[in-house]
Amino acid sequence: MTPPTGAGLAAAAAALAAEAARFAGLGWMRATSGNLSVVLRRDPLRLAVTASGGDKGELTAADVVEVDDAGRLVAAVSAARPSAEAALHARIAAVTGAGSVVHLHTLACVRAAARQPRGVEFAGLEMLKALGRPADGEATRLPVVANSQDMAVLGDAALAALEPGVPAFLVAGHGMYAWGEDLRAARRHAEAVDWLCALAHEA
Amino acid sequence: MTPPTGAGLAAAAAALAAEAARFAGLGWMRATSGNLSVVLRRDPLRLAVTASGGDKGELTAADVVEVDDAGRLVAAVSAARPSAEAALHARIAAVTGAGSVVHLHTLACVRAAARQPRGVEFAGLEMLKALGRPADGEATRLPVVANSQDMAVLGDAALAALEPGVPAFLVAGHGMYAWGEDLRAARRHAEAVDWLCALAHEA
Amino acid sequence: MTPPTGAGLAAAAAALAAEAARFAGLGWMRATSGNLSVVLRRDPLRLAVTASGGDKGELTAADVVEVDDAGRLVAAVSAARPSAEAALHARIAAVTGAGSVVHLHTLACVRAAARQPRGVEFAGLEMLKALGRPADGEATRLPVVANSQDMAVLGDAALAALEPGVPAFLVAGHGMYAWGEDLRAARRHAEAVDWLCALAHEA
Amino acid sequence: MTPPTGAGLAAAAAALAAEAARFAGLGWMRATSGNLSVVLRRDPLRLAVTASGGDKGELTAADVVEVDDAGRLVAAVSAARPSAEAALHARIAAVTGAGSVVHLHTLACVRAAARQPRGVEFAGLEMLKALGRPADGEATRLPVVANSQDMAVLGDAALAALEPGVPAFLVAGHGMYAWGEDLRAARRHAEAVDWLCALAHEA
C-alpha cells in the first residue's frame, strides 16, 4: 500500500472542510448529503474525500479521508470512513483528468432532471460560459443518469453519458456531480449548473 | 418530585439554544414557533425542552426547561415555562425511544401536507436514505395528522399514524415533528423531511 | 416644543438599527425600503423612527430620529430626516396603542395582496396564533389597503380597514405594516404575516 | 497614457471588493459572474472595475483594475485583467453620467426578461420609487436587450434601448446592468430591479 500523502492530505482536508461549510450554507448538502474531493496524486491515483455521515456544515479536517482509485480507504486521521460514492469521485477524476469533484443534493438539479429525464438542454444563456460552453450557438446538454444504489452501475452509466466538454451530470432523484481542474473550478461549475437548473425548472 | 437533572440539563440547554438558532436561521422557526427537546433521562422520563415564546434565534440556556413525561414543568433556571407542545415531545420520546425531538414550522411541510392530506408519498429519491429509508423500491409515506389545539387529541392522532421506520410526521396547517437518537440525528431527519416536502410541493 | 426624549431615544435608536439589520438580512427592506419605529412616550406621543433613505442593513443609531404624532421631526442627532411614512407609524401607534410599528416590503405580502385584493383570508393555520388569532374556528382576514402617495389618504384607508385583534395590514403593490406592544412583538407579528402570505400565494 | 489614479483606485478597489462580497451573498454573482465598477475620474474617463474570473464573494482589492473609456487596462496591482464587459461599464458611465455601474446575474432578471422580451413593464408599485420612478401614474419600462458576445454590439443595443430616467436594463439570457451616482445608489437600483423582476415573474 502506498503511504498516505501526508502534508498534501492535511491541506486538502482543510480546504474540503471549508468548502463543504460553504456549500452547506447554500443548502446544497442538507441532511449530511453530498461529498467533495480533490486529487492528491495521479500515479497511483489518490484523492482526499469528505467522509460518510456528519453534517457537511460542521466538518473538520479530521472528517476527510484518503482513498485510492476504487474509493477504498488508504489513510485517515480519525475513525472516519469514505462513503460508497468515493468510488465514483475517483472514476470521474481518472476519466476526466479533473483535480476536484463535488457531489451535491440541490433541489434545482433534482427538479430539472425530473422535468427533462433524457438530459437538460440549455442554449442562449450567458451562464453557460462559466461551464466553458458557448453562450450562443449550439445547445449544451447536461446529462441525466438514472440513480442506482450500486455505485459500479451508477458510475458506468455516468461515464457512458458524459458530454464532451461538459464538466457535470445530474443523477435523477439524487443530485449533481461537477468537476474541474481544482476545487475552485469545481465550485464554479457546480454553481453554474445549479443556476441553470433553477432556470430550466421555471421555463 | 424527582430533583432536576442538573448538569445534564445545563448541557442540553446550551445545545438546544444553539440548535434553535441554527433552525431559526433557516427560517423554520419564524414568529417564535416550534420547539426542540432532548431526553435527559429515561426512568422516569425527563426532557429538556425550549420554553414557550421567545424568538427561537435568540434563546439562551435559561430559555430551556425540564419537563416530565406529561410535559409538566420539573425544573427551570428562570421564569420560563414549557409550551403545551412539550407533552407531545415527551410522548414521542416515550413511544419511539428517540433521544431528541424537533418541531418546526417550515413552509415546505405545510404546503406538502396541504397537497397530499392523506400522507405524502416519496419514492426513488436518494434523500430518503437520510431518513433511514430505501432510496429505491417501496415508497415511504410521511404521515399527515390533522391539527388540534388539544395536545392529547393531536398526540393520539400522531401516535396512531406513525409509520414504522419513519422518524417524522407532518401536522396539517402547522408543521413537522422529526426525531432521532440524538439532536444531530433529529436535525438530519428534519432537514431530509423539509427537502423532500419542498420537492413534493413542486411535483 | 417638547424636549427630545434623550436616553430613551438613544436606546430605542440602537434597538431599531439592530432590528433593521435583522429584517434587511431577510430581504424585507431591499433598496432602502421600509421603516421601523418604537413609541418613546405617550403624552404627548413621541416615536423613534428610522430615517428616510439609507440601506436598512447598515443603519446606525444616528439614522434614527424622533417624531411627534404627525410624524414631524422633533429631535435628531444627525442630518437624518423622517420619511413621510413616519406619520402613519404615529397614527397606528396612537389608534392601536402599539408600542412598536414595522413597515416592510416583502415580496410575499405584495403577491398575496395582488391575489386577494379585498383582504387575504386565513383559517386552520397554527401560525395564526402568533398573531394572537385562533388557529381553528373563524377565519382571520388580513386587510388590504390601496396604496397612495398621500399619507393622509393611505392612513385614513388603513385605519378604516383595521380588523379588530389583527395587528397588521397589507398595502397593495407596496408591503405590510405590523405592530405590537414592543419591538419584539412587532417582529413576531411581521414574521407571522410574511409566513402566512407566502402560504396564501401558493395556495 | 495617464498615470494610474493611485489612492483613488485603492479606495475604490476596497469598496468594490466589499460590495461584490455582499452581492455574492445574495446569490447574484454565482460562478464568478458579474462585474462592479466605480468612476475614478471623468476627463479622461477612468473606472475601477472588478477583474475577470475569481469568485466574486472572495475578491480582494488586488482583484480590481483601472480601465479607460474603452475598458482597456490602465493600471493594476496584480496580474488581474478586466473582462470584456468593462467596456460596457465605461460606456454606461460615459453616456449616463453614472458614478457606479453594477452587472449581476440574478435569476429573477433572466426569468422576467424571458417572459417579457420586449421590455418588462411595471406600474402601481411603491418599489419603483427606489428607481426614481413614480409609484403610480405612468408605467416604467425596464428595457430588455438581446445578448451578444460582441460587447460593441451589446453596448450599441443597450444604449439605444435606454429609457429616460430608468437607471437599469436587462440583458436576455444574461442578467442586469444598473447604475447610479455612486456605488450605494447603484446597489439600491439593482435591489429594486431584482425585487421588481421577482414580482413580474410571478404575475
XYZ file of C-alpha atoms in Angstrom, chain C residues 29-33 55 58 85 105-107 110-111 147-149 172-174 201, chain D residues 22 26 28 124-127 129-130 135-136 184 187-188 191-192 195 198-199 202:
40
model
C -36.086 46.013 3.360
C -34.489 45.947 -0.073
C -33.392 49.115 -1.817
C -33.587 51.207 1.393
C -37.305 50.445 1.750
C -29.503 50.941 3.390
C -26.353 49.419 7.632
C -44.370 57.254 6.298
C -41.567 45.431 1.635
C -41.764 41.654 1.499
C -42.488 40.034 -1.838
C -47.256 42.100 -2.240
C -48.026 38.844 -4.038
C -51.585 52.308 -1.969
C -51.421 56.106 -2.045
C -48.680 58.685 -2.250
C -51.378 46.758 -2.301
C -48.280 46.987 -4.501
C -46.311 48.134 -1.521
C -49.668 32.951 -2.500
C -22.330 41.494 -0.436
C -27.388 37.371 -2.233
C -26.431 37.333 -7.690
C -48.561 50.786 -9.291
C -45.630 49.541 -7.246
C -44.095 51.506 -4.400
C -40.696 49.929 -5.101
C -39.659 54.958 -6.203
C -36.329 53.341 -5.291
C -45.181 54.549 -7.860
C -48.436 55.482 -9.539
C -24.663 52.901 -2.906
C -26.866 48.962 -5.187
C -30.242 50.496 -4.401
C -32.004 45.684 -5.460
C -35.127 47.424 -6.710
C -37.362 42.826 -6.442
C -39.159 38.705 -8.985
C -42.656 40.129 -8.747
C -44.863 35.596 -10.600
